[in-house]
Structure formats: structure tokens, C-alpha cells
Coordinates of C-alpha atoms in Angstrom, one line a residue:
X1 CA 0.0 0.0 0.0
X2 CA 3.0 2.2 0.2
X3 CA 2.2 3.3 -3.7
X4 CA -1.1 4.1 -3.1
X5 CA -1.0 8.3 -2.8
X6 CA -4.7 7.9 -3.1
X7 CA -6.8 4.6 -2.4
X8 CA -10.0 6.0 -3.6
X9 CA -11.9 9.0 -5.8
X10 CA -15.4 9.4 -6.0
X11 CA -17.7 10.6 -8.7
X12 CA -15.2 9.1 -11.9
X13 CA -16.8 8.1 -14.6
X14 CA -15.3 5.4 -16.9
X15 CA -15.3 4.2 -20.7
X16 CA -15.3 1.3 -22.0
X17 CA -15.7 1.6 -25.9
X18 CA -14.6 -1.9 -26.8
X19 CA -16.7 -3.6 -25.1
X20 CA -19.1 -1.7 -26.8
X21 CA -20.1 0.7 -23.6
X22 CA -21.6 3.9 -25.5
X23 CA -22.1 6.3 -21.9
X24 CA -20.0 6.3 -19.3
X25 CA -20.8 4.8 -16.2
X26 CA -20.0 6.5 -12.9
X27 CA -18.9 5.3 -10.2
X28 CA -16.1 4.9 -7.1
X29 CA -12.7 4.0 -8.0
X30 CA -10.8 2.0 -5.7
X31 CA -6.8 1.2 -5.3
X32 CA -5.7 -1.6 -3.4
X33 CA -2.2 -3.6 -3.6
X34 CA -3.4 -5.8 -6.5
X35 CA -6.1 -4.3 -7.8
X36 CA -7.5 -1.3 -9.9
X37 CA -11.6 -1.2 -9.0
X38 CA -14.6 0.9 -10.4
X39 CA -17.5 0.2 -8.2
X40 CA -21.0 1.8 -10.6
X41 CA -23.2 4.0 -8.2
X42 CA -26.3 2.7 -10.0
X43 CA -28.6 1.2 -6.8
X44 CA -29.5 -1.7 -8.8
X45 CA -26.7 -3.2 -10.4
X46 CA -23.7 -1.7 -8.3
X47 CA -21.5 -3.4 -11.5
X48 CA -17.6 -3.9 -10.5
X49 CA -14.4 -3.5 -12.8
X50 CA -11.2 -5.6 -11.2
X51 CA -8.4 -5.1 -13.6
X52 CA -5.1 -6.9 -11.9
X53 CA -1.9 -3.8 -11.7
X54 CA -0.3 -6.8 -13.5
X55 CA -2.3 -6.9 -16.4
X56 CA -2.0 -2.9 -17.1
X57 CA 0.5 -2.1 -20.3
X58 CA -0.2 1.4 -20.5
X59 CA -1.0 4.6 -19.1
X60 CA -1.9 8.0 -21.2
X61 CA -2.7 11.3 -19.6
X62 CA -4.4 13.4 -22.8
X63 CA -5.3 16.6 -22.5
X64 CA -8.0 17.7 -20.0
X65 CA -11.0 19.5 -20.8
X66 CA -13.7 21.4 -19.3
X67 CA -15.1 18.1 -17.5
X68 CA -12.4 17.3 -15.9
X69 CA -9.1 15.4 -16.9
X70 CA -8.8 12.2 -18.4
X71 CA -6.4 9.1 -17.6
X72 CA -6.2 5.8 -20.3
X73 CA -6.0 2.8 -18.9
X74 CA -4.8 -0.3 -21.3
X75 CA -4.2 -4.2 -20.6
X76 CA -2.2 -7.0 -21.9
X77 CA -5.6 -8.5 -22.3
X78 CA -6.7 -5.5 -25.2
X79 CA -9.2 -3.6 -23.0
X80 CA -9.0 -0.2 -23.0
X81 CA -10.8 2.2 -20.2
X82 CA -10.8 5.6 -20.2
X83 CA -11.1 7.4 -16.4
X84 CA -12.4 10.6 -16.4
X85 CA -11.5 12.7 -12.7
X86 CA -13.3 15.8 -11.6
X87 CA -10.0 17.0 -10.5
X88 CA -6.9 17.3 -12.1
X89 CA -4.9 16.3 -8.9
X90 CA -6.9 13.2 -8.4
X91 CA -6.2 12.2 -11.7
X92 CA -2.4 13.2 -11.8
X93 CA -2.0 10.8 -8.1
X94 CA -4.0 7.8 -9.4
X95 CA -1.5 8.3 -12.6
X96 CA 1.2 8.2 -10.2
X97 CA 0.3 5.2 -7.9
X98 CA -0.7 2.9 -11.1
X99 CA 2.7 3.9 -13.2
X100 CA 4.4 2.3 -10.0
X101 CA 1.6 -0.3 -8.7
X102 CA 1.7 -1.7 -12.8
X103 CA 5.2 -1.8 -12.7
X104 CA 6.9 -4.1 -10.2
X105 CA 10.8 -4.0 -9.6
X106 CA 10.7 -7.7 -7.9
X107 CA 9.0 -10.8 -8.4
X108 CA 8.0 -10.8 -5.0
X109 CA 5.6 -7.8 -5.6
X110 CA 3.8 -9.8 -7.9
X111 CA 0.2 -11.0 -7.4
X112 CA 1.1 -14.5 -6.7
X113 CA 3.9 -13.7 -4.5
X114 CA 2.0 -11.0 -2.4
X115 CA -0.7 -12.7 -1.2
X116 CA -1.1 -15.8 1.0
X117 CA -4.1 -17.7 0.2
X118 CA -5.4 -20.0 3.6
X119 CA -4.2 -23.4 2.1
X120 CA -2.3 -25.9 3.6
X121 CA 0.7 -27.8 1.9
X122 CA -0.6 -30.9 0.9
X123 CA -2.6 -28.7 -1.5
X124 CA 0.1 -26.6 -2.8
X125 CA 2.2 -30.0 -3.8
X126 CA -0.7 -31.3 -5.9
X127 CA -1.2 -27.9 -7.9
X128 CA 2.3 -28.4 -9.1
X129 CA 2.2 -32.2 -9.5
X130 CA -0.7 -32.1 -12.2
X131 CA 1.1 -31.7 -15.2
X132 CA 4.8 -32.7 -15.4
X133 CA 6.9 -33.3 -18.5
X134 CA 8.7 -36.2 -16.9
X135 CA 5.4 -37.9 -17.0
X136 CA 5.1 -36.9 -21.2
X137 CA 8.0 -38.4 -21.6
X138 CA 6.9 -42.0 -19.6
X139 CA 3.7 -41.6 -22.0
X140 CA 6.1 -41.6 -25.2
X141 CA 8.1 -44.9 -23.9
X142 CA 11.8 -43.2 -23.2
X143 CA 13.8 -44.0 -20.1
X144 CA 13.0 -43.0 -16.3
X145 CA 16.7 -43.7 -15.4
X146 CA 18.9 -40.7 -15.1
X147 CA 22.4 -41.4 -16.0
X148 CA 25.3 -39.5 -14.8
X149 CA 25.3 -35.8 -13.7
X150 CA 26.6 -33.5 -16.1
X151 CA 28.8 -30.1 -15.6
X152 CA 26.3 -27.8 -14.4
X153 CA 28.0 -25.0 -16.9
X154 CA 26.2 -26.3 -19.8
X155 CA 23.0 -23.9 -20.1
X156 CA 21.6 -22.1 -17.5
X157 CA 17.9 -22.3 -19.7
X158 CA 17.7 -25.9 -20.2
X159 CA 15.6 -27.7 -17.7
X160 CA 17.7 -30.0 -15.1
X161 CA 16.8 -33.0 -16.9
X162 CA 16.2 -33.6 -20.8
X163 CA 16.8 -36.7 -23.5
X164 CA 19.9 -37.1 -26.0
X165 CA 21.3 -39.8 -27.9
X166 CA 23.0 -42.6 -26.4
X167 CA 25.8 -42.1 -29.0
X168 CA 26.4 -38.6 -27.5
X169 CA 29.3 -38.8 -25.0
X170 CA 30.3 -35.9 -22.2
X171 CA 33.1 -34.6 -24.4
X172 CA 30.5 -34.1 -27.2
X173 CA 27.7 -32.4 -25.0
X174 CA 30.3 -30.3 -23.7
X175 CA 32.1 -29.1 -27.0
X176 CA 28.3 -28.6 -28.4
X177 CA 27.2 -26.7 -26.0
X178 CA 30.1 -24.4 -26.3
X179 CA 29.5 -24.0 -30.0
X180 CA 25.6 -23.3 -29.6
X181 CA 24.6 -19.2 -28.5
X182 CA 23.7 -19.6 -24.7
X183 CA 24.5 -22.8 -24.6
X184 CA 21.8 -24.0 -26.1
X185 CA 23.0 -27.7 -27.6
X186 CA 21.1 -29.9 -29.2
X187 CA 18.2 -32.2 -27.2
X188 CA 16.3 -35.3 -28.4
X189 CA 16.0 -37.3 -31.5
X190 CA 12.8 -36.8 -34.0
X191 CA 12.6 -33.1 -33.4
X192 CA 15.7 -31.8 -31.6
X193 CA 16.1 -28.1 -30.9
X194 CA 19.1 -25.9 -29.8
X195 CA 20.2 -22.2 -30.6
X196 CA 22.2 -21.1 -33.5
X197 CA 26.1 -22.0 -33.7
X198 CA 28.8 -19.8 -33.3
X199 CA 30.1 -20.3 -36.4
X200 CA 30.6 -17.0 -37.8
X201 CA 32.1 -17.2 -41.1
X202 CA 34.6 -20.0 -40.5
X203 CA 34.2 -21.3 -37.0
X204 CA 33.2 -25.3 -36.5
X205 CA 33.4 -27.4 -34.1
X206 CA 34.1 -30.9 -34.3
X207 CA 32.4 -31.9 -31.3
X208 CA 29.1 -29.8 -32.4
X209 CA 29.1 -31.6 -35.7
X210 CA 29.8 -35.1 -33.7
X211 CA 26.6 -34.2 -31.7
X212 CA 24.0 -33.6 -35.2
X213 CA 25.4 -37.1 -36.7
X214 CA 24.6 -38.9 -33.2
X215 CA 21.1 -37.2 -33.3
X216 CA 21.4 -38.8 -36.9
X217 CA 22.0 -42.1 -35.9
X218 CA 19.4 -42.2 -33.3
X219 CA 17.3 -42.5 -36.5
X220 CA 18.1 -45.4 -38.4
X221 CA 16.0 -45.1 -41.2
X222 CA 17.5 -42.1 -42.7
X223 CA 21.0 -41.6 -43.8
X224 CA 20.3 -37.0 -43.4
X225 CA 18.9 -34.6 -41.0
X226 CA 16.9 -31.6 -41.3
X227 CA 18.3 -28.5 -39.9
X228 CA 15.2 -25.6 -39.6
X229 CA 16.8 -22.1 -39.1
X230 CA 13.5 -20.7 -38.7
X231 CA 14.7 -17.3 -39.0
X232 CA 15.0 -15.5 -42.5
X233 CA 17.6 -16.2 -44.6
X234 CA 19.1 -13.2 -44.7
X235 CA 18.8 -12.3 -40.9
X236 CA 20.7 -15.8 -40.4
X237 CA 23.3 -14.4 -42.4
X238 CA 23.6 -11.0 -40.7
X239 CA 24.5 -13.0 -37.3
X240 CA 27.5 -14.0 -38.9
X241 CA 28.9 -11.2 -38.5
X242 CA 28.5 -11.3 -34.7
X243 CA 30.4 -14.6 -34.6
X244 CA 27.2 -16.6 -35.2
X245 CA 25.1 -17.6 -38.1
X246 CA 24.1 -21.2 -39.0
X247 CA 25.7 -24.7 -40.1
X248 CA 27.6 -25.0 -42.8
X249 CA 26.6 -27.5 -45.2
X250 CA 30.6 -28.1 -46.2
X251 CA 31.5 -28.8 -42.1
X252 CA 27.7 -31.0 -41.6
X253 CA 27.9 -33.4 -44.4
X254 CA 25.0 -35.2 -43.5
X255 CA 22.3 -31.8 -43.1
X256 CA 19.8 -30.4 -45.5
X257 CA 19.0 -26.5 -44.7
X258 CA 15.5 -25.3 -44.2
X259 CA 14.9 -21.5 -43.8
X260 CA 11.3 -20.8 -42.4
X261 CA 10.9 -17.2 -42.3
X262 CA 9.7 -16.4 -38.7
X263 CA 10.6 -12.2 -38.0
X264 CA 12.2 -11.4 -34.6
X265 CA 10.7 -10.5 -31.2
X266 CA 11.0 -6.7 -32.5
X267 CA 8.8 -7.4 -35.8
X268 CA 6.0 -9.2 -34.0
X269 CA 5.8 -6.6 -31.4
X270 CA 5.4 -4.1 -34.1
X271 CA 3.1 -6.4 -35.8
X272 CA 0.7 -6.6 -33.2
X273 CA 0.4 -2.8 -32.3
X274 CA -0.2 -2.2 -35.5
X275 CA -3.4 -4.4 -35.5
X276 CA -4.5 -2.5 -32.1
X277 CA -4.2 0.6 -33.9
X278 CA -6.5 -0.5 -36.2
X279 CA -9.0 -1.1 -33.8
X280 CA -8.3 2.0 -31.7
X281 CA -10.3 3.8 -35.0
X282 CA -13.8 5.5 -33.6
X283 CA -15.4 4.3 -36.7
X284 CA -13.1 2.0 -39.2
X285 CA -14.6 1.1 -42.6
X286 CA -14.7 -2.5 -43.6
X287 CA -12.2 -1.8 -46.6
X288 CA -9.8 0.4 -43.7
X289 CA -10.0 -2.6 -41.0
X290 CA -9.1 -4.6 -43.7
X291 CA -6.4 -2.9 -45.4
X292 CA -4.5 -1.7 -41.8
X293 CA -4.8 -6.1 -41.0
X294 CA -2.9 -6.5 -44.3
X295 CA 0.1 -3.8 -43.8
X296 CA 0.1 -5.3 -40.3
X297 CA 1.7 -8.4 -41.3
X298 CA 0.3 -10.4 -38.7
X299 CA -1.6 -12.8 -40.6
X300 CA 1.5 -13.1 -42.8
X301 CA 3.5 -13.9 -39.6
X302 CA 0.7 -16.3 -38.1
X303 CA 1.1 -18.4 -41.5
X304 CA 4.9 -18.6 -41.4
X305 CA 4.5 -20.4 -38.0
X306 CA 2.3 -22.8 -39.2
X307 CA 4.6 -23.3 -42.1
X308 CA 7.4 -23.6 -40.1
X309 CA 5.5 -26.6 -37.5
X310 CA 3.8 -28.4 -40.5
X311 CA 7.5 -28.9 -42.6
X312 CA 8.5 -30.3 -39.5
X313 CA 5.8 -32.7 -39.4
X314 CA 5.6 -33.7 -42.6
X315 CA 9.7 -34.2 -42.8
X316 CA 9.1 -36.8 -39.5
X317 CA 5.7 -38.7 -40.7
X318 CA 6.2 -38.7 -44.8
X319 CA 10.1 -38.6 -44.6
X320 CA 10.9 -40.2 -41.4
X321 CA 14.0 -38.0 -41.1
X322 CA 14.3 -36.5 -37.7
X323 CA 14.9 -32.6 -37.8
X324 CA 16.9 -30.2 -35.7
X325 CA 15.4 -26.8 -35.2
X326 CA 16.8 -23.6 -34.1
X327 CA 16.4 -19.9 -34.6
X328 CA 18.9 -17.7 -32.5
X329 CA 18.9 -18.4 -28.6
X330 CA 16.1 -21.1 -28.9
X331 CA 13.5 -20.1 -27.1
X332 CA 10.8 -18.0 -29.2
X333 CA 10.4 -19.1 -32.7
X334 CA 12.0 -22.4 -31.6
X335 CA 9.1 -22.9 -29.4
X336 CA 6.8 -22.4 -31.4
X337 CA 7.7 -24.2 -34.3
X338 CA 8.6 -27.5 -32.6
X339 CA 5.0 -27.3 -30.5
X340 CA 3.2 -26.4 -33.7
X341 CA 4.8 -29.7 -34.8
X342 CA 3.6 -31.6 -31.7
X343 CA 0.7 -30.5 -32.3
X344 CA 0.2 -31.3 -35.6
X345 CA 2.2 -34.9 -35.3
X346 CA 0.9 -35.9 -31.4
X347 CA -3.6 -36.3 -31.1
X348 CA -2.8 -36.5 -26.9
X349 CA -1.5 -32.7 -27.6
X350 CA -4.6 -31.4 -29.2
X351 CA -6.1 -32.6 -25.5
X352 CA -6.5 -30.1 -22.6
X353 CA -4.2 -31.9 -20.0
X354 CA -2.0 -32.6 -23.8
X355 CA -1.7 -29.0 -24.1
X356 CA -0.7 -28.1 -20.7
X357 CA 1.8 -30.8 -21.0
X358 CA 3.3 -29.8 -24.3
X359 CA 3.6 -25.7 -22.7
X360 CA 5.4 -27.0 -19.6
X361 CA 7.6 -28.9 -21.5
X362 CA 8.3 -26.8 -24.4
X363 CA 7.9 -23.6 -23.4
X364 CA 8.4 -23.5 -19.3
X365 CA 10.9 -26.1 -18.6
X366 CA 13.0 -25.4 -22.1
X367 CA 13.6 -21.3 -21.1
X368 CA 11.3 -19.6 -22.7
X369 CA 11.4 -15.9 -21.3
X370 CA 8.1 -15.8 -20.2
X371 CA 8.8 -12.8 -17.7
X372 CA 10.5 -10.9 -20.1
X373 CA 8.3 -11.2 -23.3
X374 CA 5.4 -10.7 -21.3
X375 CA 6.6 -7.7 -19.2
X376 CA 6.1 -9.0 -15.7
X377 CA 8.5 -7.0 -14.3
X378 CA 9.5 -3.6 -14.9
X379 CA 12.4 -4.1 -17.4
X380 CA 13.6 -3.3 -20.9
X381 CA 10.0 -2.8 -23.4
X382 CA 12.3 -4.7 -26.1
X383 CA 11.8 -7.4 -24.9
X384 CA 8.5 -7.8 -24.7
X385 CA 6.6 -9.7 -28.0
X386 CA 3.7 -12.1 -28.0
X387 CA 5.7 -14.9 -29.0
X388 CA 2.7 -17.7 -26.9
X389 CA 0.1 -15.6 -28.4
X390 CA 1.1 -16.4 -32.0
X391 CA 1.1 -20.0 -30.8
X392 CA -2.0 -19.7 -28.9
X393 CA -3.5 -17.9 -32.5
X394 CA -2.1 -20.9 -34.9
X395 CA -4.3 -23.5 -32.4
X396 CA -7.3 -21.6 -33.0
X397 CA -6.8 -21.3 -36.5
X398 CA -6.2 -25.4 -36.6
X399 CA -9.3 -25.4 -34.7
X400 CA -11.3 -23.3 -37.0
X401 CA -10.5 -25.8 -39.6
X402 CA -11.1 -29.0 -37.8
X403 CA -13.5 -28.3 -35.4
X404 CA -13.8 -31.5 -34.2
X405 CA -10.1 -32.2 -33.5
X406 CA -9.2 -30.3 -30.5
X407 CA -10.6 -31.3 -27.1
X408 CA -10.2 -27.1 -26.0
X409 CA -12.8 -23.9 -27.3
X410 CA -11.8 -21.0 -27.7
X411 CA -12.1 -19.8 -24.1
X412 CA -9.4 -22.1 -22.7
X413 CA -7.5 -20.4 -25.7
X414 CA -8.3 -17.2 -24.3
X415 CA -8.0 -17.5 -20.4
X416 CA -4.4 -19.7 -21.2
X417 CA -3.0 -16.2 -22.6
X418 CA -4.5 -14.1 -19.8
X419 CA -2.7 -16.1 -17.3
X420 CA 0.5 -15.6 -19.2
X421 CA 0.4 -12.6 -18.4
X422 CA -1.5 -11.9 -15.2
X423 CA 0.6 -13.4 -11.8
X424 CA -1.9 -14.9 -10.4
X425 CA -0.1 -18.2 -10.1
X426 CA 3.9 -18.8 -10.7
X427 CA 3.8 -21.1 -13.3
X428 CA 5.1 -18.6 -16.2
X429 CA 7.2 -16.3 -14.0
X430 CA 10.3 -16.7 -14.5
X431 CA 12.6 -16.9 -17.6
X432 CA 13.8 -20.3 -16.8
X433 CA 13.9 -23.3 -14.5
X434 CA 16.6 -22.5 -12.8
X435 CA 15.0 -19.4 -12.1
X436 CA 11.8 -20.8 -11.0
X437 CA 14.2 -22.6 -8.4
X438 CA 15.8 -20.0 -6.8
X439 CA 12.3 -18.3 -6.3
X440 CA 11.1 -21.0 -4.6
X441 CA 7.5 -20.7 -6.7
X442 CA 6.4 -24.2 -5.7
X443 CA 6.5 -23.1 -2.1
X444 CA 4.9 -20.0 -2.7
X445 CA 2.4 -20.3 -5.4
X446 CA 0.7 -22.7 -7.0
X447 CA 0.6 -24.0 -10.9
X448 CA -1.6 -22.7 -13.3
X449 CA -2.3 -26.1 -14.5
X450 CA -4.8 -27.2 -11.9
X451 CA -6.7 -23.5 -12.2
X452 CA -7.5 -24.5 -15.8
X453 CA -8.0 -27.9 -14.8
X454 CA -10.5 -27.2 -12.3
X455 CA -12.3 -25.3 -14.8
X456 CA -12.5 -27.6 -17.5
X457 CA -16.3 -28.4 -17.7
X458 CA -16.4 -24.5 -19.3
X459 CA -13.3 -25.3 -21.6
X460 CA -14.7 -28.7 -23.2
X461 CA -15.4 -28.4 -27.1
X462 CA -18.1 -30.3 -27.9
X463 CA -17.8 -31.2 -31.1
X464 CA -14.5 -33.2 -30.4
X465 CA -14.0 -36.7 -31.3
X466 CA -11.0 -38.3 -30.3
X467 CA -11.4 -40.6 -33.0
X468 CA -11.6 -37.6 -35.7
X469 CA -8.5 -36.3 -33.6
X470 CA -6.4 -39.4 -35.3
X471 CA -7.2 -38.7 -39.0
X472 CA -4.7 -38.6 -41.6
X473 CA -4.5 -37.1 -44.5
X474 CA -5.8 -33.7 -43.5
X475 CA -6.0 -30.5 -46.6
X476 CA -5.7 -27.7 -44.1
X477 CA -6.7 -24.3 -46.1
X478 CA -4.9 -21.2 -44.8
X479 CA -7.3 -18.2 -46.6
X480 CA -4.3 -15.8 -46.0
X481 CA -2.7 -16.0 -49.5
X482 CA -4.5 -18.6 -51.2
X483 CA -2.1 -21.0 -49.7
X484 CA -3.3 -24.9 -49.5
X485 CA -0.9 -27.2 -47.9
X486 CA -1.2 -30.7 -47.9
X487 CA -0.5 -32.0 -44.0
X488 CA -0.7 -35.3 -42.6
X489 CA -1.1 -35.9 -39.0
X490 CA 0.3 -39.0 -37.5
X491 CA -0.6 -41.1 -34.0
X492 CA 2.2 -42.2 -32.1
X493 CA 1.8 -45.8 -33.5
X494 CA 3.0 -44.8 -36.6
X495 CA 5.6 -43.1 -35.6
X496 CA 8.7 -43.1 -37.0
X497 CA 11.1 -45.9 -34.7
X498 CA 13.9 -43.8 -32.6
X499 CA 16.7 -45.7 -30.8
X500 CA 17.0 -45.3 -27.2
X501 CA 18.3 -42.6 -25.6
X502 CA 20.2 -41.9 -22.2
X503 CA 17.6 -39.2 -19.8
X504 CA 20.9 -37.4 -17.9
X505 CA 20.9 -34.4 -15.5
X506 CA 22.4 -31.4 -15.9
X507 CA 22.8 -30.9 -12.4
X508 CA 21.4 -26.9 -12.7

């Protein structure tokens, strides 16, 4: 409460044009540690506004007028409300308290973290034990035995424990890790990410190229591997000036290259603000709404991570060649391809608990910067993009097409993205496990798993079919473009065969 210059201001009157409000309502606002809170004056309905500080991306103070002066209120979640104050220095203190109360310097100031819900232990322990990829990887058949502990020096964003082929030894994990931005080597055998080399223009490493023939040979049905640099082409080639780049086809005999075309963090960003500019238009035409979607680029971006997941897919189940993907740190456009992939490959992922699985594995536990891209903390605005929301968009476009394919609607979509970037559990705060750790979130929190699992009577699709979930052969239509691409989707019985591999621990 220290923040709080002012906890409460009567007689404000607050706009909500999005939601299609067309008079503004008045009302009491309210401050409190966590929350902002319009309470309406009207006897009968007494309607409340909660917005969480965490959820607030912006504040704007324009110009006042002979009403009074005005403060804009907008949330990670799109809702925009505009506050209007009958005095200027109520408005200029509630500006104040919410540019500090929205932006949190520690991870202990965060919703989660702040309170302390009356629940006992035993509870806390079986939020977190819902959904763990250890158990994903029991479902797939791979080993529960860890072998021996490896040099904690390896990556810092890698999960403790992870797969990689048996014909990997220490010396090669090592010398690969070196090679790989961050860290980042490669992990597991059909689709195996990492982060770009450091190759520059004539760097190599012998034990980095050792490591891409073992993940090779833990395929024995195919004599090449795929490497995806899902960046574009040309931005690959810019890092190489940096001392990084991508694999030379000369030094990896046994690759094919595969450029998918994903933009940075920077581009999507843009991307997207573009789109809520767009809709920030009083009255937009059809033909302007249209035309400021198309110079947006977003439906053009949407498309080249789908592209990206379904090559992937088709290389495992038509080709049955196992694919290494990698954009520059792996853990944005990496993510998103490889779980596109899953996806697409994998029926259990197109499940609710399959979902939550695939996230924790792919996104959580593999260093995906959820804090960062989704501005939990007050910290550089670069590095925020909506990196899971493109995800979370090409799932509802899948879902759009095959209706009857995905367990999920579109409100578990919805309240998945919100929770991103909300607090309210610990689950994505954080930019790594290690992280995580050292906060101590499973002591102090709880998962954001069994939130959504408790509420999934509201998030059940009925027109699913498991059954339907399993077909093969599927034309998916993507309008943007005219573009028909010709995917098939795979269960895990016909799978492509994969040779053991060794589970070891990192020792993080």
C-alpha cells in the first residue's frame, strides 16, 4: 500500500468503448495492492471493474477539458478504459500510484507472491504435481533412469533434466554446448532443438558436428537430417557477423537446410500494435479494418509459424527424417515451431491436460522468457513480443478448420494467454527453470495447471471426437494467400522408430 498516494476518488466516470459501452458509467474508483476497481453507483446493479496492476501495459494522460481530466487505462488482455477525474490532482496521483503499482521491480511484488491464500501444503504440492513433462516423456516410452550428472556449466535455460542420444558422450555435450549461443545444444532425436552456432564465417566445431550425426543415428531409417533455421535467410546471415550464423553444409555433411521465415521478437511486437491501432479507429470502414490487418503483417507472420510446425511434421511422418530446429537463442520461434509440430504430429496434444503438458515442456521447462516477453516486471520494453500468443493464434486457426479435432474452445484459448500474463499463479514467472528454483515458486504459489484444470467443464469443445483427432490425411486451407498445404497428422503408433536414448541431468 506504500504506492497508493490515493486509495479512492469518487464521482469518476469510466469508458469502456470496446466492449461496446456507449455512456460512461459513474462510479467509485478504488486502489488496493493488487487491484485497480470501479465500483458503478447505479442502486440496482452496483456493476464492479477488477483489472489486476499486473495486467495494465499502459497509461496516457491526454489533454484535460472542461469536464475534468482524463487518464487511459490499457491491458495486456486489449481492454482499453478511459477514467475521467473531476479534478486534475486526483487524476495526476491515481496516474502516479498505477505507473508504479503496474510496474513491479521484484518478483516478490507480484500478485502470486503477495498474497497468501489459507491453504495448507498438501494442497500446494498437488497444484504443481498435475502436469509434469517427466510424465510426457513415460507416455512416449523413453527412459526414467537418469544417468550420470553432467557439468552444471552447460545452459543455464535448459531444464535439469532432458533426453539425447545414447551415441552422444560428455566430451561431445560439452564441445556442443560451447558452439551453440547460450549454450543451447542440441536435445532429443525426432525433433531436436538448440540455438544457432557460433560459427561466424569460418568457425566449426568438431564436437558440435559429432553431436548432429549422433542425433542422426538415433534414426536409423535415414542416412540426413533436417536443420530448420527458422529465422529468415538473410537475418541468419547477418549474425555471422556477430560470430554466429548457421551450419555450414561443407563442415555438416550429412544436413539439408531449411529457412522458415519467422521475423524477430522486434517485428512481431510491431506487428501486433499495428493491428490495435486499427481497432483504436472510432469508426473504421470495412475496406480500412481490412487494409490496416494486411500492412500489419500479422496474418503473414501467423502463417509462417504454421509453415514452419507443419515442414517439421511432414519431414518426421512422410520422410521419417528426424529434424533439428533452431532460430537464434532457442526459445521463441523455436518454441513455437517444434510445438506447432507436436501439435500437428501428437492427437494427446490437441487434449486439454496434452496441451498443458506440451507448454510445460516446451515452453516452461525449455527457457522460454516468459517474464520478459510478457513484461512482468518492470524491465527493458524490447523485450516484450507475444511470441505464446502467436502460438496460442495458430491453435485456433487449426481449430477453426477441424473443429472436431481439439478437445479445448476458444475460451481455454483465451483464459491460457491471460494467465501468461496476469501473476496470479507462478507457473510462467520466471525466464527459466533454474529461475523458477531459486524463487522457490512451488513453495509459494501454485501451478496454473490445476486453475484450468478445475475449470474444464467450461473449456470442453463439444464437437471433439478423439477418433476424428487421429485422422490422416488432413488438406488444411490457410485463406491468408491462397495457400493450401497438404499436412498429414500421425498417431504415435506410426511413428517413426527412434533408438534409445540416455535421460541425464544437468545438475542446474
Amino acid at each position: 500500500m506504500e504506492h497508493i498516494r490515493t486509495p479512492k476518488v469518487e464521482q469518476v466516470r469510466l469508458l469502456q468503448r470496446r466492449a461496446g459501452q456507449r455512456k460512461p458509467l459513474l462510479g467509485t474508483l478504488y486502489l488496493s495492492a493488487t487491484h485497480t476497481i470501479f465500483v458503478e453507483n447505479h442502486p440496482e446493479t452496483r456493476r464492479e471493474t477488477w483489472v489486476l496492476h499486473s495486467m495494465v501495459s499502459g497509461l496516457e494522460r491526454p489533454p484535460g477539458g472542461p469536464t475534468g481530466s482524463q487518464l487511459v487505462l490499457r491491458c495486456k488482455d486489449f481492454r482499453v478504459f478511459h477514467l475521467l477525474f473531476p479534478l486534475e490532482r486526483d487524476c495526476v496521483e491515481v496516474h502516479a500510484s498505477l505507473t508504479r503499482l503496474s510496474r513491479p521491480e521484484s518478483y516478490s511484488e507480484l500478485y502470486c507472491l503477495s498474497i497468501n491464500p489459507n491453504t495448507n501444503q498438501e494442497e500446494r504440492e498437488k497444484s504443481w504435481s498435475l502436469v509434469l513433462p517427466s510424465q510426457d516423456y513415460q507416455r512416449m516410452g523413453l527412459p526414467t533412469t537418469c544417468g550420470s550428472p553432467r557439468q552444471p556449466t552447460m545452459c543455464d535455460s535448459y531444464p535439469a533434466q532432458l533426453f539425447v542420444s545414447r551415441w552422444a558422450s560428455p566430451a561431445v555435450l560439452m564441445g556442443s554446448s560451447r558452439f551453440r549461443s547460450r549454450g543451447r545444444f542440441l536435445f532429443s532425436a525426432a525433433v531436436c532443438r538448440c540455438s544457432q552456432p557460433l560459427s561466424g564465417f569460418s568457425g566449426r566445431s568438431e564436437e558440435d558436428e559429432q553431436m548432429v550425426t549422433a542425433v542422426m543415428k538415433a534414426n536409423p531409417g535415414s542416412d540426413f537430417i533436417y536443420v530448420v533455421d527458422t529465422r529468415p535467410r538473410l537475418n541468419a546471415m547477418a549474425n555471422r557477423a556477430a560470430g554466429k550464423g548457421y551450419e555450414s553444409e561443407d563442415h555438416y555433411g550429412n544436413i539439408k537446410l531449411h529457412f522458415s521465415g519467422i521475423d524477430n521478437i522486434h517485428v512481431m511486437r510491431s506487428s501486433q500494435q499495428r493491428i490495435l491501432d486499427v481497432g483504436e479507429q472510432r469508426t473504421p470502414s470495412m475496406s480500412d479494418f481490412l487494409l490496416g490487418l494486411e500492412n500489419s503483417g500479422w496474418l503473414k507472420h501467423i502463417k509462417a509459424v504454421l509453415d514452419a510446425g507443419v515442414f517439421i511434421a511432414k519431414a518426421i511422418a512422410d520422410e521419417g527424417v528426424s529434424v533439428v530446429v533452431h532460430c537464434s537463442d532457442g526459445w521463441d520461434r523455436t518454441a513455437q515451431a517444434c510445438s506447432v509440430a507436436s501439435v500437428l504430429l501428437e492427437p494427446y496434444y490437441r487434449t486439454m491436460k496434452g496441451l498443458m503438458v506440451l507448454i510445460e515442456k516446451d515452453w516452461v521447462s525449455f527457457g522460454h522468457k516468459f517474464s520478459h516477453r510478457y513484461g512482468h516486471l518492470d524491465g527493458d520494453p524490447r523485450e516484450v513480443s507475444p511470441v505464446l500468443d502467436q502460438f496460442l493464434e495458430v491453435l485456433w486457426q487449426l481449430a477453426q478448420q477441424f473443429p472436431c479435432a481439439f478437445q479445448f474452445n476458444e475460451r481455454f484459448l483465451l483464459d491460457l494467454r491471460t494467465l501468461a500474463y496476469s501473476c496470479q499463479d507462478g507457473t510462467f514467472l520466471g525466464n527459466s527453470e533454474k529461475e523458477r528454483r531459486s524463487l522457490r515458486l512451488q513453495e509459494r504459489s501454485f501451478s496454473v495447471w490445476s486453475r484450468l484444470w478445475r475449470d474444464r467443464e467450461k473449456y470442453w469443445n463439444p464437437l471433439y471426437r478423439a477418433e476424428q483427432s487421429q485422422t490422416q490425411g488432413l488438406h488444411l486451407y490457410i485463406t491468408y494467400r491462397s495457400s493450401c498445404i497438404d499436412l498429414t497428422v500421425v498417431t504415435r503408433a506410426s511413428a517413426i522408430h527412434i533408438d534409445p536414448h540416455v535421460l541425464i541431468s544437468l545438475g542446474l
